[in-house]
Coordinates of C-alpha atoms and ligand atoms in Angstrom, one line a residue:
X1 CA 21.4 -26.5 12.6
X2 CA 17.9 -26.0 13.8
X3 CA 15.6 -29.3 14.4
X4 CA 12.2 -27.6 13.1
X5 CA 11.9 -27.7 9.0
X6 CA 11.0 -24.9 7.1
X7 CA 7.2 -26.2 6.0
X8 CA 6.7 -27.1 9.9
X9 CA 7.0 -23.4 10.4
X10 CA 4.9 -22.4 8.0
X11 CA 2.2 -24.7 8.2
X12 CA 2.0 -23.9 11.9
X13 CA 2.1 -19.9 11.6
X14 CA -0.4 -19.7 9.0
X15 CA -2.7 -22.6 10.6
X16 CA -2.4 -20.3 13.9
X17 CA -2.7 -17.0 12.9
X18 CA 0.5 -15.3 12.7
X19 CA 1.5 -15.2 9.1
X20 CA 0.0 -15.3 5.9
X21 CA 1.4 -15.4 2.1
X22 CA 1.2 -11.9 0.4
X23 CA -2.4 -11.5 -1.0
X24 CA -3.2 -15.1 -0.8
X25 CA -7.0 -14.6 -1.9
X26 CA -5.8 -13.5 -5.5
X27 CA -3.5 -16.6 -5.9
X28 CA -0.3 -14.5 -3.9
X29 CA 2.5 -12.2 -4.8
X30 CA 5.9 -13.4 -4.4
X31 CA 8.0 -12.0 -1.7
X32 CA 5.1 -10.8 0.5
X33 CA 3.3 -11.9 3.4
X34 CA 1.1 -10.9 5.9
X35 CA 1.3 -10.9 9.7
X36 CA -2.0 -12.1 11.5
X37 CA -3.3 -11.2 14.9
X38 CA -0.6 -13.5 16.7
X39 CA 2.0 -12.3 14.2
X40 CA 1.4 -8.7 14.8
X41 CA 1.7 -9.4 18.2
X42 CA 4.9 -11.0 18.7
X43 CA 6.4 -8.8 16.0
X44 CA 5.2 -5.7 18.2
X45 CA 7.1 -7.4 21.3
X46 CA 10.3 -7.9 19.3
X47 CA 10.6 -4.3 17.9
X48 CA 9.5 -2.8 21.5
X49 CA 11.6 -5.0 23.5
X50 CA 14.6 -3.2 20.9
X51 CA 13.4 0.0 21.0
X52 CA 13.8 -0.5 24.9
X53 CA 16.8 -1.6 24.7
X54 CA 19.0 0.0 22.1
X55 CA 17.0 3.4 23.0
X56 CA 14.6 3.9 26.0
X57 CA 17.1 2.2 28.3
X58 CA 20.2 4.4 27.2
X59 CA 21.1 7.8 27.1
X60 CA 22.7 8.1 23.5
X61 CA 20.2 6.8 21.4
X62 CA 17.5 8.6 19.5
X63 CA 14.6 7.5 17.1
X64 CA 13.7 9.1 14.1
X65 CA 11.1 8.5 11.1
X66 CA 11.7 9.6 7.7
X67 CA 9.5 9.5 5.2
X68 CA 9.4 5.7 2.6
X69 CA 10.0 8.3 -0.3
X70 CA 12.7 10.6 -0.7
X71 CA 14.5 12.6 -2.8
X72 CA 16.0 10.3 -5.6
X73 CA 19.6 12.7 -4.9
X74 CA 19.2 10.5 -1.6
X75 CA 19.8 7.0 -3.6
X76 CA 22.6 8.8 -6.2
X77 CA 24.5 10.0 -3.4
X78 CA 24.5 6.9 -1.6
X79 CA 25.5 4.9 -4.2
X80 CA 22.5 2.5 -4.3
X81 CA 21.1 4.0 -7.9
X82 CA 25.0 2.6 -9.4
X83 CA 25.9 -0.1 -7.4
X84 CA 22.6 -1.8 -5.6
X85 CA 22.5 -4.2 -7.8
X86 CA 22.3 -8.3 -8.1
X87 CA 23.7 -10.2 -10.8
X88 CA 21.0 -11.9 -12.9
X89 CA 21.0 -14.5 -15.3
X90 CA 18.2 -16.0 -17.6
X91 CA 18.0 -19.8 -18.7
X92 CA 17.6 -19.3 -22.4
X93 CA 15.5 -22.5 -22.8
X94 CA 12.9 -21.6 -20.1
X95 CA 13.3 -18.1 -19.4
X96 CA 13.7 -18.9 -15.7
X97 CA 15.5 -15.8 -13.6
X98 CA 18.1 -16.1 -11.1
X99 CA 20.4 -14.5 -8.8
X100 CA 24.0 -16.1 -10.2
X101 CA 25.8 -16.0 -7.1
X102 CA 23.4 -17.9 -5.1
X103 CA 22.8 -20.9 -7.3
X104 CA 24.7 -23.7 -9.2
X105 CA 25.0 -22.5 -12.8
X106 CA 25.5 -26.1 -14.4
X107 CA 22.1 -26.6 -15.1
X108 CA 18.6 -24.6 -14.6
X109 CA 17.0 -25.4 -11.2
X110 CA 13.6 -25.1 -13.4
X111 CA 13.5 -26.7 -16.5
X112 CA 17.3 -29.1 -16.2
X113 CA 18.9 -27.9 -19.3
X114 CA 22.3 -27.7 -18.9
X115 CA 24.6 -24.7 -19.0
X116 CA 21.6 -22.4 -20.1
X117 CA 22.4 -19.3 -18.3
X118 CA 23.0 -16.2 -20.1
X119 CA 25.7 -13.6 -19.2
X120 CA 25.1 -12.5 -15.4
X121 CA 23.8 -8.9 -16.5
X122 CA 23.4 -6.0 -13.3
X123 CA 20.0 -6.1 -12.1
X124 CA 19.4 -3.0 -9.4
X125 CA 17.3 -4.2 -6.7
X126 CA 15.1 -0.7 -5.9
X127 CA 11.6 -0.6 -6.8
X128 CA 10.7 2.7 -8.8
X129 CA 7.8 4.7 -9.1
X130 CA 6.6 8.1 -10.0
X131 CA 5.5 11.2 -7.6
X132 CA 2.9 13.6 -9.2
X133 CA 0.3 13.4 -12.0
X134 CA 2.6 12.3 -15.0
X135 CA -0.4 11.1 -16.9
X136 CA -3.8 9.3 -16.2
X137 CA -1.9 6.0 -16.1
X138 CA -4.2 4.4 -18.7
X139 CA -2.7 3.0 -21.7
X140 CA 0.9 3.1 -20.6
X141 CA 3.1 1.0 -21.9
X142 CA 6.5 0.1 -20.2
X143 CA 9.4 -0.4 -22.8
X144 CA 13.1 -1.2 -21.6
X145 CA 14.6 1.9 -22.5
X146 CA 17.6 0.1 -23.9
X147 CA 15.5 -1.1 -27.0
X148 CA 13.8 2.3 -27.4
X149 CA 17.1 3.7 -28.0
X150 CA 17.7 0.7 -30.4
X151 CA 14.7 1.7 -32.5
X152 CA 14.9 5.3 -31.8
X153 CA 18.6 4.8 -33.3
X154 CA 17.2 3.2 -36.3
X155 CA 14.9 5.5 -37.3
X156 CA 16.5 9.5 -37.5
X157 CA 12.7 11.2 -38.4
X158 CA 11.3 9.7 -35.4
X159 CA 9.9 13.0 -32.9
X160 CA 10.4 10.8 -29.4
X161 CA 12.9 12.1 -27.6
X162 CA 14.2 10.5 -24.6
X163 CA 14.4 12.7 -21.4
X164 CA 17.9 12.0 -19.8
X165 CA 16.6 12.3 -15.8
X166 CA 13.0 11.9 -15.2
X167 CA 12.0 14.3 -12.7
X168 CA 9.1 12.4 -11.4
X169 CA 11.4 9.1 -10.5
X170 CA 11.2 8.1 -7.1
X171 CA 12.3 4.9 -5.2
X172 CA 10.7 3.2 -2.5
X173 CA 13.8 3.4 0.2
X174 CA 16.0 -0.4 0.0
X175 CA 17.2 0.3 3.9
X176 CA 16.1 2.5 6.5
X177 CA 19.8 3.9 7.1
X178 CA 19.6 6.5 4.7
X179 CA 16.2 8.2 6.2
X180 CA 18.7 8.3 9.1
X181 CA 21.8 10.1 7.1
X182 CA 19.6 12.7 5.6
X183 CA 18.8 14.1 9.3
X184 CA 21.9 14.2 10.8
X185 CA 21.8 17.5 10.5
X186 CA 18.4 18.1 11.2
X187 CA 19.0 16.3 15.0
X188 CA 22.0 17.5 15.6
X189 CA 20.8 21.3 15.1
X190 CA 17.7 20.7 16.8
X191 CA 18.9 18.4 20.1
X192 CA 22.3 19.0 20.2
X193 CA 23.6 15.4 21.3
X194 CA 26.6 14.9 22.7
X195 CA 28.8 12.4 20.6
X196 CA 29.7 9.3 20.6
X197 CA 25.8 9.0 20.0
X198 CA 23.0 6.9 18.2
X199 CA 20.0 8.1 15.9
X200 CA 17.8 4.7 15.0
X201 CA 15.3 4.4 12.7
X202 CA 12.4 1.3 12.5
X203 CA 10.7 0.6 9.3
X204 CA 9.7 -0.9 5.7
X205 CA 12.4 -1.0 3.6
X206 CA 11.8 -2.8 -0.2
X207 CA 13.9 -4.6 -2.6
X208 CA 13.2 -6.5 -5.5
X209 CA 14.9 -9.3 -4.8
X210 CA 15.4 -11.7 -8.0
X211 CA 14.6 -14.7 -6.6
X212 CA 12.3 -14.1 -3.0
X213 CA 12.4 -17.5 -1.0
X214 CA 12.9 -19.1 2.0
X215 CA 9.2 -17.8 3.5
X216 CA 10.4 -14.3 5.5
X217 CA 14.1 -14.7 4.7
X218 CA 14.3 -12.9 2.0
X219 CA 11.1 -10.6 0.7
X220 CA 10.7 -7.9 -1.4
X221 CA 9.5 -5.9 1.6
X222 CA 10.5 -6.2 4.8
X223 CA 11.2 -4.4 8.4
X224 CA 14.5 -3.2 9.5
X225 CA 15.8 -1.6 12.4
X226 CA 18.8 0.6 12.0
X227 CA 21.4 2.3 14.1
X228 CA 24.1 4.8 12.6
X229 CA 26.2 5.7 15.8
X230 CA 28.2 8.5 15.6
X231 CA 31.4 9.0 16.7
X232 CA 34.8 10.4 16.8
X233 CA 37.1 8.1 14.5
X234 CA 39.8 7.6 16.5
X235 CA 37.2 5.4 19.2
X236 CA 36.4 3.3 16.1
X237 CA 38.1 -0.1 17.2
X238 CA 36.4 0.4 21.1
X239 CA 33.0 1.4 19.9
X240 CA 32.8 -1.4 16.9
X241 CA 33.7 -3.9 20.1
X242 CA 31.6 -2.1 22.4
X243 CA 28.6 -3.0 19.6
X244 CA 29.4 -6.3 19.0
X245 CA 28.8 -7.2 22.9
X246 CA 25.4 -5.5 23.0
X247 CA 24.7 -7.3 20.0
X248 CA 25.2 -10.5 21.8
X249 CA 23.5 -9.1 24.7
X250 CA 20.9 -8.8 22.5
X251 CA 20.5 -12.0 21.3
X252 CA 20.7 -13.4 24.9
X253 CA 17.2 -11.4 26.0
X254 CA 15.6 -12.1 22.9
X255 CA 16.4 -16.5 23.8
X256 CA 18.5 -17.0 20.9
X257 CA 20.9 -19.8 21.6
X258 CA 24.4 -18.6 21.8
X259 CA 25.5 -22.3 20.2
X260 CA 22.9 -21.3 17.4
X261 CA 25.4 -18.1 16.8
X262 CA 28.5 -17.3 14.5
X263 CA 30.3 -14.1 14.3
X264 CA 31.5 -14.1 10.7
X265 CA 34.2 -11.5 10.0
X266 CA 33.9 -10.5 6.1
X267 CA 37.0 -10.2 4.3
X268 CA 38.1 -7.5 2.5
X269 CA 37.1 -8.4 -1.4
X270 CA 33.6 -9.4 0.0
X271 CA 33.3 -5.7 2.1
X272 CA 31.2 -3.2 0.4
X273 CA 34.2 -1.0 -0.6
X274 CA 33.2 2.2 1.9
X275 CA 33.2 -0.2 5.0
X276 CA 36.4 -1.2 6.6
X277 CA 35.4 -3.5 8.7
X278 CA 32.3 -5.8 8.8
X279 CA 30.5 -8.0 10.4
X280 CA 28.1 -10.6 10.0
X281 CA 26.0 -12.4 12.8
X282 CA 25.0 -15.5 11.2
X283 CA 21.9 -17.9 12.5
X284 CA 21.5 -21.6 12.0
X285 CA 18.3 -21.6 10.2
X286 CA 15.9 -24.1 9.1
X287 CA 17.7 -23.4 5.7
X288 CA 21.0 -23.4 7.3
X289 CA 23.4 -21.3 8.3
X290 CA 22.5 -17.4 6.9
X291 CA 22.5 -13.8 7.7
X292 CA 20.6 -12.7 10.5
X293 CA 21.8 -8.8 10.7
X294 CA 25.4 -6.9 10.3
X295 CA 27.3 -4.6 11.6
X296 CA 29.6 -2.2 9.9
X297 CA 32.1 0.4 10.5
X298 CA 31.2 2.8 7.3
X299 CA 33.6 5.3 8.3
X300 CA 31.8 9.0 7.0
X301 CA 31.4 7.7 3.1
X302 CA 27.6 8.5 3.5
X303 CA 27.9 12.0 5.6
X304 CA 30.6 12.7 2.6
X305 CA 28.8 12.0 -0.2
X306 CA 25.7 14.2 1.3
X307 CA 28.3 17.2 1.9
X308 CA 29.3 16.3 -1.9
X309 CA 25.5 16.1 -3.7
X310 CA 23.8 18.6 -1.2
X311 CA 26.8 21.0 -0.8
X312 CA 25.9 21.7 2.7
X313 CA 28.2 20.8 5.8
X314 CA 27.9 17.6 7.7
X315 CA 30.1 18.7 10.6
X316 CA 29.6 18.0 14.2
X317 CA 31.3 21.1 16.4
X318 CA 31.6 19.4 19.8
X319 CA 30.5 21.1 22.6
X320 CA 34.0 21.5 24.6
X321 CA 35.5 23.9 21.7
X322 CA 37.5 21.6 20.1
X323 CA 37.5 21.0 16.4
X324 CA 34.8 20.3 14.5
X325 CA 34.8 17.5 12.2
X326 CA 32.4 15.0 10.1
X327 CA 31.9 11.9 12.3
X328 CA 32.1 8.5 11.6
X329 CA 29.5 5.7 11.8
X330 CA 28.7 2.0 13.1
X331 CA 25.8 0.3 11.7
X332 CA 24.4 -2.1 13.2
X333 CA 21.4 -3.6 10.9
X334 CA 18.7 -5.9 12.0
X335 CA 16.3 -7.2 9.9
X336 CA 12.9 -7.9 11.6
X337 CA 11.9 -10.6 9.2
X338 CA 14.9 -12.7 9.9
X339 CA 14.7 -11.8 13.8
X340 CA 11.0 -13.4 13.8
X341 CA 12.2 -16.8 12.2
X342 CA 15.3 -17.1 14.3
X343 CA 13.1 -16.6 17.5
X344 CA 10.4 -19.2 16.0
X345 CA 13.3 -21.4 15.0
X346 CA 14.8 -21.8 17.9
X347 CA 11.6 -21.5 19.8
X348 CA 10.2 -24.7 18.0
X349 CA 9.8 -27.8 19.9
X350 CA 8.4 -31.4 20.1
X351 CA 8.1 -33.6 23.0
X352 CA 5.6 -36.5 24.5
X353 CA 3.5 -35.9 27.4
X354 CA 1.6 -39.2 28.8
X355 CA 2.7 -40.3 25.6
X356 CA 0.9 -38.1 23.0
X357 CA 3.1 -36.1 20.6
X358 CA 3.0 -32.1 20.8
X359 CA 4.5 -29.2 19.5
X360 CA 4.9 -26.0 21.6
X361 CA 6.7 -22.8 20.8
X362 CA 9.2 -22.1 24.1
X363 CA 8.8 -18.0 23.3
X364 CA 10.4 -15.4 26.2
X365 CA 7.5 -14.4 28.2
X366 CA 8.5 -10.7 26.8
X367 CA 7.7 -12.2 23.5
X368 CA 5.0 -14.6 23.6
X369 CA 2.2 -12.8 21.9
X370 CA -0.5 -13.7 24.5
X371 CA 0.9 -14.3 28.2
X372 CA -2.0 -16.4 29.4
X373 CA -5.3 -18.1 28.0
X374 CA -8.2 -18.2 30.5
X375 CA -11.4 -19.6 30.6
X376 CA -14.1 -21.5 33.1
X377 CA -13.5 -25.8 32.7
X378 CA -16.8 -26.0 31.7
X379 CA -19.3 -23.9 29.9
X380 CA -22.6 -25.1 31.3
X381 CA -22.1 -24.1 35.3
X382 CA -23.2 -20.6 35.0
X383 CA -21.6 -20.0 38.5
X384 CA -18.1 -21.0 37.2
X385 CA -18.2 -18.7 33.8
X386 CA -19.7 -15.9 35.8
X387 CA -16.9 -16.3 38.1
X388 CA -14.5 -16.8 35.4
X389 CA -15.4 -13.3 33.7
X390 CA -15.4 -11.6 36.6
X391 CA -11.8 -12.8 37.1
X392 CA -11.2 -12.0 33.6
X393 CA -12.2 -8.7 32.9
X394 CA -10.2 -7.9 36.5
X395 CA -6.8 -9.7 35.3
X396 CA -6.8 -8.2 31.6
X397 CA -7.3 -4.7 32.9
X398 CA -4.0 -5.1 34.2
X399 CA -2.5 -7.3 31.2
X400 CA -4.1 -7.1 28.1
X401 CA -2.2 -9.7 26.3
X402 CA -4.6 -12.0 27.9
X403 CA -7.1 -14.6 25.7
X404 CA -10.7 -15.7 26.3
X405 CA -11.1 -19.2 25.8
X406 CA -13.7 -21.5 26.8
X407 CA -13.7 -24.1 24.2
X408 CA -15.1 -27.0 26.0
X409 CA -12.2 -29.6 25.5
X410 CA -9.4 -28.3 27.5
X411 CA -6.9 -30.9 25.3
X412 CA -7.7 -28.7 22.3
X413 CA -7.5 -25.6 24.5
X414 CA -3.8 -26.3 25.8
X415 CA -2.7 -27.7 22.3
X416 CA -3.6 -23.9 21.2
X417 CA -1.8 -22.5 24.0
X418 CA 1.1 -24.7 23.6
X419 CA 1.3 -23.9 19.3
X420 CA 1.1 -20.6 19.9
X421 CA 4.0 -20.2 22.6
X422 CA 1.3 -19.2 25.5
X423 CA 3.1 -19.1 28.9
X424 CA 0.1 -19.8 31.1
X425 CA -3.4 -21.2 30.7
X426 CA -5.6 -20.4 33.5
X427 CA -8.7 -22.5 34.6
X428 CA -11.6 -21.7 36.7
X429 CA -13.0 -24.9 38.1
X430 CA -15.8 -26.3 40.9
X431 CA -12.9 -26.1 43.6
X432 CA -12.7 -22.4 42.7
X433 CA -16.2 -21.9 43.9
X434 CA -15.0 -23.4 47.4
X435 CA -11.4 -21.9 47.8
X436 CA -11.0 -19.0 45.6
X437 CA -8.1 -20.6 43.4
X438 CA -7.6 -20.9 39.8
X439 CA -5.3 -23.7 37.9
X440 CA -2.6 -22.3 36.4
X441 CA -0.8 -24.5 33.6
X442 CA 3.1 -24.2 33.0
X443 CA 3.4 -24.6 29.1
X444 CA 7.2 -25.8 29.5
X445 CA 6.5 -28.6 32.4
X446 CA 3.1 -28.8 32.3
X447 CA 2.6 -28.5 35.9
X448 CA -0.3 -27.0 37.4
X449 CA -0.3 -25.2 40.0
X450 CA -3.3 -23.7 42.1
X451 CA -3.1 -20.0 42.7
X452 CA -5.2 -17.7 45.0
X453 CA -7.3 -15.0 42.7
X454 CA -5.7 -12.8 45.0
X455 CA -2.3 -13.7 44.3
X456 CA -3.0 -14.3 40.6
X457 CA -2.0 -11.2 39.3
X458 CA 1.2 -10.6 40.8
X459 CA 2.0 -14.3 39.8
X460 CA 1.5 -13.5 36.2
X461 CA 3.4 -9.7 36.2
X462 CA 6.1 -11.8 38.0
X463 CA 7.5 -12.8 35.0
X464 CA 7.4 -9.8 32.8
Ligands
LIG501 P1 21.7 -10.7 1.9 O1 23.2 -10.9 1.6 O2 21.2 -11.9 2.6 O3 21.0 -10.3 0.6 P2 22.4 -8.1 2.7 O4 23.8 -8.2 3.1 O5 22.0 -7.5 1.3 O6 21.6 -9.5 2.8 P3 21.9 -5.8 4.2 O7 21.9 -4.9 3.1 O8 23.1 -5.8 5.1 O9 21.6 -7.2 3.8 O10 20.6 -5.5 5.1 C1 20.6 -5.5 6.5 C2 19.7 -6.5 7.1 O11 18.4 -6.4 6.5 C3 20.1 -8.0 6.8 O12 21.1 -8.4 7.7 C4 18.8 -8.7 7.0 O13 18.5 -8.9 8.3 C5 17.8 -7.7 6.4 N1 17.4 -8.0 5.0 C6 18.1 -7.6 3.9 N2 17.5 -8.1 2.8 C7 16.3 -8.7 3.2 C8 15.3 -9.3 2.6 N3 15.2 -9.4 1.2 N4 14.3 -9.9 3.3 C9 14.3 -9.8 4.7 N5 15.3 -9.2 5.3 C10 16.3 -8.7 4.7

């Protein structure tokens, strides 16, 4: 279990710029928050460190972006408009909604009253909206369409009609996979990979989750970064294995614990019904122990059921002449939210130095959303801050992710650097007048260490 609590981490990320709650100035909107300078940062880090990795770095890996809204055939075929759904229930006392299956139903987590709950009823988790000028928007109503027909039913003269598909429903996309699905085709005609291969996608994907919680863990919109690899079915056992090692590789660059780590292998009954096999890679979170990401084998259900709604061939003709067929897929899923409060999770830690408490954030250097604070000792030598920008302007033209701080109290100035998971602070002092060396603290140890201004560079880009 990880030793940081949940409120720790959120006090600290918001104090410290790197995430917000959702619209926070109005009061907030569940499920959403907002990623700050340091936040944008580290999140940038994660998602190109990934995109080098399970792209840049290989040879059968290709990016695409699809457009947030498609076609609503996209979410029929898929299954998601039928079968994305939650089961909800409704304390009848206090009107209270919850997912069933992840809470005890004896009594209402809100208001106490025992066995409350209504029927667990379907609830489908994609948000809908409307494409194209379907009225000026003012003086809509919204009416569940369920008790229109009720009243509609009850009165024969009425002159509503109900339309049976709306033409101008859209959803906002509940995964990224699908943007991937629909242009298959569109890769394959135009770059003619060889298979087994990869085509990833990063973006938003939205649900509206029944009960958000658990700060990022689960929003109602979120980042994820998806993989459908292609390949022949008969490699589907080598290639699933083949994933589930990069997957751990993964986790090893990124710093996340191996001990922290369980490969959970879901049954059967608990599989979505196209996948046949699936895994999960749980994390010991501040909550406990959760879903971080998946992977699943989902054999060619989705380039199936595109052949099946679009009526156009999904098949891959290989270039050695042989046969051509649909390909399967592996998925692996990662969801960027639940990446970032791993990585601060496990990041998280408390010691004493000189016996004063302090918390520092032990981020990979590829991570760490600033790599080094810099700034003169003191701000009234005007030979040591002219000095000191010199240096500075010279060292961030090489690395950017480099912060200006002269903040007179250099306690205050490391306990910044330390919260914030800051490598390296560097200090200009009076010796650096003399000898042309800079301090250079070691978040982890402490140390400090004088480095020549000529070597200072190269010590820094050492560690990248
Ligand atoms: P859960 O069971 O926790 O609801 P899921 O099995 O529905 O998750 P998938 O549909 O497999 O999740 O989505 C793939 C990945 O997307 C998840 O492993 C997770 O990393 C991320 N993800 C899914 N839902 C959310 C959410 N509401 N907020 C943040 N990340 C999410």
């Amino acid at each position: 279990m990880s030793e940081v609590k949940l409120d720790d981490l959120v006090s600290l990320t918001k104090r410290r710029g790197f995430i917000f709650p959702g619209s926070s100035v109005y009061g907030g909107l569940s499920g959403t928050w907002d990623y700050g300078p340091l936040g944008v940062k580290l999140k940038d880090n994660f998602i190109n460190l990934w995109k080098y990795f399970f792209v840049d770095s290989r040879e059968d890996i290709y990016m695409v972006d699809a457009a947030i809204i498609m076609n609503k055939k996209v979410w029929q075929a898929s299954g998601h408009v039928d079968t994305f759904n939650d089961p909800l229930v409704e304390c009848k006392k206090c009107h209270s909604r919850f997912r069933a299956d992840k809470i005890d139903l004896s009594h209402c987590l809100v208001c106490g009253e025992k066995n409350s709950f209504t029927e667990p009823k379907n609830f489908n988790l994609m948000f809908s909206t409307s494409i194209g000028p379907i009225g000026d928007g003012v003086g809509e109503v919204t009416i569940d369409r369920a008790e229109l027909e009720k009243i509609l039913a009850n009165n024969k003269d009425s002159k509503i009609s109900l339309k049976t598909d709306n033409e101008n429903l859209v959803y906002l996309r509940p995964e990224t996979a699908q943007g991937i699905f629909v242009n298959f085709k569109n890769v394959v005609d135009s770059f003619y990979p060889n298979i087994p291969f990869g085509i990833a996608q990063h973006g938003k994907a939205f649900r509206n989750e029944i009960s958000p919680r658990d700060f990022i863990f689960r929003s109602r919109e979120f980042e994820q970064l998806e993989i459908e690899y292609f390949i022949n079915p008969e490699q589907w056992q080598e290639k699933f294995e083949m994933w589930i090692n990069l997957i751990h590789q993964w986790f090893n660059l990124i710093g996340l614990p191996a001990g922290m780590i369980t490969d959970k292998e879901i049954d059967g009954a608990d599989r979505a019904h196209y996948s046949k096999r699936t895994v999960d890679f749980e994390f010991d979170f501040p909550i406990g122990k959760e879903e971080l990401m998946g992977l699943a084998y989902r054999t060619d259900f989705d380039l199936r059921n595109i052949e099946m709604f679009s009526k156009k061939s999904m098949e891959y003709k290989p270039k050695d002449g042989s046969a051509s067929f649909v390909p399967h897929v592996i998925e692996p899923s990662f969801g960027v939210e639940r990446f970032i409060l791993a990585i601060l999770s496990s990041a998280y830690k408390q010691d004493e130095i000189n016996g004063e408490k302090r918390v520092y954030l032990d981020l990979p250097f590829k991570l760490s959303p600033i790599k080094a604070i810099f700034g003169p000792l003191v701000r009234n030598k005007s030979e040591i801050v002219d000095l000191s920008k010199k240096i500075f302007k010279e060292i961030k033209s090489e690395i950017t992710d480099i912060l200006w701080d002269d903040s007179n109290n250099i306690g205050k100035r490391y306990r910044r650097a330390d919260e914030i998971g800051t490598p390296f602070c560097i200090t200009v002092d009076f010796q650096s007048l003399e000898d042309n060396m800079v301090t250079v603290r070691d978040r982890n140890t402490t140390i400090q260490t004088r480095v020549a201004l000529d070597k200072l560079s190269d010590y820094l880009k050492k560690q990248f």
